[in-house]
C-alpha cells in the first residue's frame, strides 16, 4: 500500500533527526567544556605539580628551579622552590618570579619542608580561567604550596598558605591599561571563583594566600580591544586565540546548518503528509463513488476519523483544515 511505502522514508527521517540532534548536543557539550574549567584547572594544578617536582634533581633548599611542561601545554612556565617552613616563617622569600613573599607566612597543615610551585599560564590563561566580560592584561600567575616530604609524589593536596602581611605580585608583562578603563586584580581561590580587588599600584596586586592571580579590565569599558600579540590577548567573552574564534564560528555554523536542515526535514515531512492526504482522498473519493462507506482512514500511524455521513464536499474541507 501507499502508507507502507511512505513509512520507510519517515522512519529514515526520524533517525536522521535524532542523529542531527545528537550531533548538535555533542557540539554544545564540547563548546562548554572549557568554560566549566574548575575541575580542568584543578587537574592542571596537579599535572603542573608533578612536572615542577621533576625539576628537582639534587635540589638545594631556597633555590628556584625552572621546570618543563609537557609539549601539549607549551606556553605555560613553571618553577619550584623548596623551603623549610621555619625559614619561610622567619624570612619569607624576597623574590620568587613576580612574587614577593613577606615573613610571617604559615602553611596548614604543618609540614617540615614545603615546595612553592609557580605557574605562568601564558596564552593558556583564558583557556583554564575563562572570565566572560573581562579582558586579561597579564597572564594568569599561580603560587601553590605542597608538602616536600616526597619529591616523587603526585596528586598531592595543596597546603593552605596564610599570611599576616600581604604577598605582593609585580606583574611585569602587563598590557597598558586602555584609556577609560580601570584595571582590577583578580584572584581565583581553590574553588575557582574569581575575587576582584583594586591594584596596590600600577602593576602590583596583593594577596594573603595561595591561588591564581591576574589583572583584568571590564571589556565593556573599552571600545577598541588592546593590540593583539602581547601575553594572552583574549577577546571579549574569553574567546582567546584565532583558532578559538574559528572554533566558535564552526559551532555556530554547525548549529545554524542543523536548524536549517531540521526545517527542511519538517517541510519534507509536512509535504509527504499532505501528499498522502491527497492520495488518500483521491482513493476515498473513488471508493465513495463506488458506494463504499469509510469510518476511519489510516494516515501514517494514526486513525483519522472521517465523517461518514457526508461523503462529498464538506469532508474535503475538513481534511484540508486538519
Ligand atoms: C598533556 O600531556 C600529559 C603527559 O603527556 C598528560 O598527562 C595530560 O593529560 C595532557 N594534558 C592535556 C591538557 O592534554
Ligand atoms: C600557546 O602557544 C603555543 C605555542 O607557543 C601553542 O602550541 C599552544 O597551542 C597555545 N595555546 C593555546 C591555548 O592557544
Ligand atoms: C562592566 O561594566 C558595566 C558598566 O559599568 C557593568 O554594567 C557590567 O556589569 C560590568 N561587567 C562585569 C562582567 O562586571
Ligand atoms: C613517594 O611517592 C611515590 C609515588 O607516589 C611512591 O611510589 C613512593 O613510595 C613514595 N616514597 C616514599 C618514601 O614515601
Ligand atoms: C616591578 O617590576 C618592574 C619591572 O620589572 C620594576 O621596574 C619595578 O620596580 C617593580 N616594582 C616593585 C614595587 O618591585
Coordinates of C-alpha atoms and ligand atoms in Angstrom, one line a residue:
X1 CA 0.0 0.0 0.0
X2 CA 0.9 3.7 -0.2
X3 CA 1.3 4.2 3.5
X4 CA 3.7 1.3 3.7
X5 CA 5.9 2.9 1.1
X6 CA 5.8 6.2 2.9
X7 CA 6.6 4.7 6.3
X8 CA 10.1 3.7 5.3
X9 CA 11.3 7.2 4.4
X10 CA 9.6 8.6 7.5
X11 CA 11.5 6.1 9.7
X12 CA 14.7 7.1 8.0
X13 CA 13.9 10.8 8.5
X14 CA 13.1 10.2 12.2
X15 CA 16.5 8.5 12.7
X16 CA 18.2 11.3 10.8
X17 CA 16.6 13.9 13.0
X18 CA 17.7 12.0 16.2
X19 CA 21.2 11.8 14.8
X20 CA 21.3 15.5 14.0
X21 CA 20.1 16.4 17.5
X22 CA 22.8 14.1 18.9
X23 CA 25.5 15.9 16.9
X24 CA 24.1 19.3 17.9
X25 CA 24.1 18.3 21.6
X26 CA 27.7 16.9 21.4
X27 CA 28.8 20.2 19.8
X28 CA 27.3 22.2 22.6
X29 CA 28.9 20.0 25.3
X30 CA 32.3 20.4 23.6
X31 CA 31.9 24.1 23.4
X32 CA 31.0 24.3 27.0
X33 CA 33.7 22.1 28.4
X34 CA 36.5 24.7 28.5
X35 CA 34.1 27.1 30.2
X36 CA 33.4 25.0 33.2
X37 CA 37.0 24.6 33.9
X38 CA 37.2 24.5 37.7
X39 CA 38.0 20.8 37.6
X40 CA 40.1 21.2 34.5
X41 CA 42.1 23.9 36.3
X42 CA 42.3 21.6 39.3
X43 CA 43.7 18.7 37.2
X44 CA 46.1 21.2 35.5
X45 CA 47.4 22.1 39.0
X46 CA 48.2 18.5 39.9
X47 CA 49.8 17.9 36.5
X48 CA 52.0 21.0 36.9
X49 CA 52.9 19.9 40.5
X50 CA 54.2 16.7 39.1
X51 CA 56.2 18.4 36.3
X52 CA 57.5 21.1 38.7
X53 CA 58.8 18.4 41.1
X54 CA 60.6 16.8 38.2
X55 CA 62.9 19.9 38.1
X56 CA 64.3 18.8 41.4
X57 CA 67.3 16.5 40.7
X58 CA 69.7 17.3 43.6
X59 CA 67.7 20.2 44.9
X60 CA 69.2 22.8 47.2
X61 CA 66.9 24.5 49.6
X62 CA 66.0 28.0 48.7
X63 CA 67.0 27.7 45.1
X64 CA 64.5 28.3 42.3
X65 CA 64.3 25.5 39.7
X66 CA 62.6 26.1 36.4
X67 CA 60.6 23.2 35.2
X68 CA 59.5 22.0 31.8
X69 CA 55.9 21.3 30.9
X70 CA 54.7 18.5 28.5
X71 CA 54.6 19.6 24.9
X72 CA 50.8 19.7 24.8
X73 CA 51.0 22.6 27.3
X74 CA 53.7 24.7 25.5
X75 CA 53.3 28.3 26.6
X76 CA 53.0 27.5 30.3
X77 CA 56.0 28.2 32.5
X78 CA 56.6 26.5 35.9
X79 CA 59.1 26.7 38.7
X80 CA 59.6 25.1 42.0
X81 CA 61.3 26.3 45.2
X82 CA 61.8 24.1 48.3
X83 CA 61.9 25.7 51.7
X84 CA 61.8 24.8 55.3
X85 CA 58.5 26.0 56.9
X86 CA 60.5 27.7 59.7
X87 CA 62.6 29.7 57.2
X88 CA 59.5 30.8 55.3
X89 CA 58.0 32.0 58.5
X90 CA 61.2 33.8 59.7
X91 CA 62.4 35.3 56.4
X92 CA 59.8 35.0 53.6
X93 CA 61.2 35.0 50.1
X94 CA 62.5 38.3 48.8
X95 CA 61.8 37.5 45.1
X96 CA 60.3 34.4 43.6
X97 CA 59.5 35.3 39.9
X98 CA 56.8 38.0 40.2
X99 CA 56.0 37.2 43.8
X100 CA 57.5 38.9 46.9
X101 CA 56.7 36.8 50.0
X102 CA 56.9 38.6 53.4
X103 CA 57.9 37.0 56.7
X104 CA 55.2 35.6 58.9
X105 CA 53.8 33.0 56.5
X106 CA 52.3 29.9 57.9
X107 CA 51.1 26.8 56.0
X108 CA 48.3 24.4 57.1
X109 CA 48.6 21.5 57.8
X110 CA 52.1 21.9 59.2
X111 CA 54.9 20.3 57.2
X112 CA 58.6 20.5 57.9
X113 CA 59.6 21.3 54.3
X114 CA 57.4 22.6 51.6
X115 CA 57.6 23.4 47.9
X116 CA 56.2 26.6 46.4
X117 CA 55.2 25.8 42.8
X118 CA 55.0 28.8 40.5
X119 CA 52.7 28.9 37.3
X120 CA 52.7 31.3 34.5
X121 CA 49.8 30.2 32.3
X122 CA 50.8 32.4 29.4
X123 CA 48.5 32.0 26.4
X124 CA 46.5 29.3 28.3
X125 CA 45.2 31.8 30.8
X126 CA 41.8 32.4 29.4
X127 CA 41.5 28.7 28.5
X128 CA 41.9 27.5 32.1
X129 CA 40.5 30.6 33.7
X130 CA 37.8 31.9 31.4
X131 CA 36.4 35.2 32.6
X132 CA 33.4 36.4 30.4
X133 CA 33.1 40.2 30.3
X134 CA 36.7 40.8 31.2
X135 CA 40.0 41.1 29.3
X136 CA 43.2 39.8 30.8
X137 CA 46.0 42.4 30.8
X138 CA 48.5 39.9 32.1
X139 CA 48.9 36.1 32.1
X140 CA 47.4 34.2 35.0
X141 CA 50.1 33.5 37.6
X142 CA 49.9 30.9 40.2
X143 CA 51.5 30.2 43.6
X144 CA 50.7 26.9 45.3
X145 CA 52.3 25.1 48.2
X146 CA 52.8 21.4 48.7
X147 CA 54.5 19.1 51.1
X148 CA 58.1 18.5 50.2
X149 CA 58.5 15.2 52.1
X150 CA 58.3 13.0 48.9
X151 CA 59.6 14.7 45.8
X152 CA 58.3 11.8 43.5
X153 CA 54.8 12.1 44.9
X154 CA 51.9 13.0 42.6
X155 CA 48.3 14.1 43.3
X156 CA 49.5 15.9 46.4
X157 CA 46.9 18.0 48.2
X158 CA 47.6 21.8 48.3
X159 CA 48.6 23.3 51.6
X160 CA 46.8 26.4 52.7
X161 CA 49.0 29.4 52.9
X162 CA 48.1 32.2 55.3
X163 CA 49.9 35.5 55.6
X164 CA 49.7 38.3 58.1
X165 CA 51.1 40.9 55.8
X166 CA 50.4 40.9 52.0
X167 CA 52.3 38.8 49.5
X168 CA 52.8 41.2 46.5
X169 CA 52.7 40.3 42.9
X170 CA 54.5 42.5 40.4
X171 CA 53.0 41.8 37.0
X172 CA 55.9 42.5 34.7
X173 CA 54.3 41.8 31.3
X174 CA 51.2 43.9 31.9
X175 CA 49.4 45.4 28.9
X176 CA 48.9 49.1 29.2
X177 CA 45.5 49.8 30.7
X178 CA 43.3 51.1 27.9
X179 CA 42.2 54.7 28.4
X180 CA 38.9 55.0 30.3
X181 CA 39.2 51.5 31.8
X182 CA 40.1 50.7 35.3
X183 CA 42.3 47.7 35.8
X184 CA 41.5 45.3 38.7
X185 CA 43.2 42.4 40.3
X186 CA 41.5 39.1 40.1
X187 CA 42.2 36.1 42.3
X188 CA 41.0 32.6 41.8
X189 CA 40.8 30.6 45.1
X190 CA 40.8 26.9 45.4
X191 CA 37.1 26.8 44.4
X192 CA 37.9 28.6 41.2
X193 CA 35.6 31.5 41.7
X194 CA 37.0 35.0 40.9
X195 CA 37.5 37.6 43.6
X196 CA 38.2 41.2 42.4
X197 CA 40.3 43.7 44.2
X198 CA 42.0 47.1 43.4
X199 CA 45.6 47.2 42.4
X200 CA 48.1 48.3 45.0
X201 CA 50.0 50.3 42.4
X202 CA 50.1 50.4 38.6
X203 CA 51.3 46.8 38.2
X204 CA 51.1 45.3 41.7
X205 CA 48.4 43.2 43.3
X206 CA 48.4 41.7 46.8
X207 CA 47.1 38.6 48.3
X208 CA 47.1 36.8 51.7
X209 CA 47.1 33.3 50.4
X210 CA 47.8 30.8 47.6
X211 CA 45.9 30.7 44.3
X212 CA 46.0 32.2 40.8
X213 CA 46.2 35.9 40.0
X214 CA 45.9 38.3 37.1
X215 CA 45.0 41.8 36.1
X216 CA 41.8 42.4 34.1
X217 CA 39.6 45.2 32.8
X218 CA 35.8 45.1 32.2
X219 CA 35.5 44.6 28.5
X220 CA 32.5 47.0 28.3
X221 CA 34.8 49.8 29.5
X222 CA 37.0 49.8 26.4
X223 CA 36.0 50.4 22.8
X224 CA 38.9 49.1 20.8
X225 CA 40.4 46.0 22.3
X226 CA 44.1 46.1 23.2
X227 CA 46.6 45.3 20.4
X228 CA 47.0 41.6 19.9
X229 CA 50.3 39.8 20.3
X230 CA 51.1 40.7 23.9
X231 CA 50.9 38.0 26.5
X232 CA 47.3 36.5 26.4
X233 CA 45.1 38.8 24.4
X234 CA 41.7 37.2 24.9
X235 CA 38.9 38.9 23.1
X236 CA 35.6 39.7 24.9
X237 CA 33.7 36.7 26.1
X238 CA 37.0 34.9 26.7
X239 CA 37.3 34.0 23.1
X240 CA 41.1 33.7 23.2
X241 CA 43.0 32.8 20.0
X242 CA 42.1 32.9 16.4
X243 CA 41.6 29.2 16.4
X244 CA 39.2 29.6 19.3
X245 CA 37.2 32.1 17.2
X246 CA 37.2 29.8 14.2
X247 CA 36.0 27.0 16.5
X248 CA 33.2 29.2 17.7
X249 CA 32.3 30.0 14.1
X250 CA 32.3 26.3 13.3
X251 CA 30.0 25.6 16.1
X252 CA 27.7 28.5 15.3
X253 CA 27.7 27.4 11.6
X254 CA 27.0 23.9 12.6
X255 CA 24.1 24.9 14.8
X256 CA 22.6 27.1 12.1
X257 CA 23.1 24.4 9.5
X258 CA 21.5 21.9 11.8
X259 CA 18.5 24.2 12.3
X260 CA 18.1 24.7 8.6
X261 CA 18.4 21.0 8.0
X262 CA 15.7 20.4 10.6
X263 CA 13.4 23.0 9.0
X264 CA 13.9 21.4 5.6
X265 CA 13.1 18.0 7.0
X266 CA 10.0 19.3 8.8
X267 CA 8.9 20.8 5.4
X268 CA 9.5 17.5 3.7
X269 CA 7.5 15.6 6.4
X270 CA 4.6 18.1 6.0
X271 CA 4.7 17.7 2.3
X272 CA 4.7 14.0 2.5
X273 CA 1.8 14.0 4.8
X274 CA -0.2 16.4 2.5
X275 CA 0.7 14.2 -0.4
X276 CA -0.7 11.2 1.5
X277 CA -3.8 13.1 2.3
X278 CA -4.4 13.9 -1.3
X279 CA -3.7 10.4 -2.4
X280 CA -6.0 9.0 0.3
X281 CA -8.7 11.5 -0.5
X282 CA -8.5 10.6 -4.2
X283 CA -8.8 6.9 -3.2
X284 CA -11.7 7.6 -0.9
X285 CA -13.5 9.6 -3.5
X286 CA -13.0 6.7 -5.8
X287 CA -14.4 4.3 -3.2
X288 CA -17.2 6.8 -2.3
X289 CA -18.1 6.9 -5.9
X290 CA -18.2 3.1 -5.9
X291 CA -20.5 3.3 -2.8
X292 CA -18.1 2.1 -0.1
X293 CA -18.6 3.8 3.3
X294 CA -15.5 4.8 5.4
X295 CA -15.5 5.4 9.2
X296 CA -11.8 5.9 9.6
X297 CA -8.9 6.5 7.3
X298 CA -5.4 5.4 8.1
X299 CA -2.9 8.2 7.8
X300 CA 0.6 7.4 8.8
X301 CA 0.3 5.6 12.2
X302 CA -2.9 7.3 13.2
X303 CA -6.5 6.5 12.6
X304 CA -8.2 9.7 11.4
X305 CA -12.0 9.7 11.8
X306 CA -13.7 10.6 8.7
X307 CA -17.2 12.0 8.6
X308 CA -19.2 9.1 7.1
X309 CA -22.5 10.9 6.8
X310 CA -21.3 13.5 4.3
X311 CA -19.1 11.9 1.8
X312 CA -18.7 14.7 -0.7
X313 CA -17.7 18.4 -0.4
X314 CA -17.8 19.1 3.4
X315 CA -15.5 16.2 4.0
X316 CA -12.9 17.6 1.7
X317 CA -13.0 20.9 3.6
X318 CA -12.4 19.2 6.9
X319 CA -9.5 17.3 5.6
X320 CA -7.8 20.4 4.2
X321 CA -8.2 22.3 7.5
X322 CA -6.8 19.4 9.5
Ligands
LIG1 C1 49.3 16.6 28.4 O1 50.2 15.5 28.4 C2 50.4 14.9 29.6 C3 51.5 13.9 29.6 O2 51.8 13.5 28.3 C4 49.1 14.3 30.0 O3 49.2 13.6 31.3 C5 48.0 15.3 30.1 O4 46.7 14.8 30.4 C6 47.9 16.1 28.8 N1 47.1 17.3 29.2 C7 46.3 17.9 28.3 C8 45.6 19.1 28.8 O5 46.1 17.5 27.2
LIG2 C1 50.0 28.6 23.2 O1 51.1 28.8 22.3 C2 51.8 27.6 21.9 C3 52.9 27.9 21.0 O2 53.7 28.9 21.5 C4 50.8 26.7 21.2 O3 51.4 25.4 20.9 C5 49.6 26.4 22.1 O4 48.6 25.7 21.4 C6 49.0 27.8 22.5 N1 47.9 27.5 23.4 C7 46.6 28.0 23.2 C8 45.6 27.7 24.3 O5 46.3 28.6 22.2
LIG3 C1 31.2 46.0 33.3 O1 30.8 47.4 33.5 C2 29.5 47.7 33.2 C3 29.2 49.1 33.3 O2 29.9 49.7 34.4 C4 28.6 46.8 34.1 O3 27.2 47.1 33.8 C5 28.9 45.4 33.9 O4 28.1 44.6 34.8 C6 30.4 45.1 34.1 N1 30.6 43.7 33.7 C7 31.1 42.8 34.5 C8 31.3 41.5 33.9 O5 31.4 43.1 35.7
LIG4 C1 56.9 8.7 47.1 O1 55.8 8.7 46.2 C2 55.9 7.8 45.2 C3 54.8 8.0 44.1 O2 53.6 8.1 44.8 C4 55.9 6.4 45.8 O3 56.0 5.4 44.8 C5 57.0 6.2 46.8 O4 56.9 5.0 47.5 C6 57.0 7.4 47.8 N1 58.1 7.3 48.6 C7 58.1 7.5 49.9 C8 59.4 7.4 50.7 O5 57.0 7.6 50.6
LIG5 C1 58.0 45.7 39.4 O1 58.7 45.3 38.3 C2 59.2 46.3 37.5 C3 59.8 45.7 36.2 O2 60.5 44.5 36.5 C4 60.2 47.1 38.2 O3 60.7 48.2 37.5 C5 59.5 47.7 39.5 O4 60.5 48.4 40.3 C6 58.9 46.6 40.3 N1 58.1 47.1 41.4 C7 58.3 46.8 42.6 C8 57.5 47.5 43.6 O5 59.0 45.9 43.0

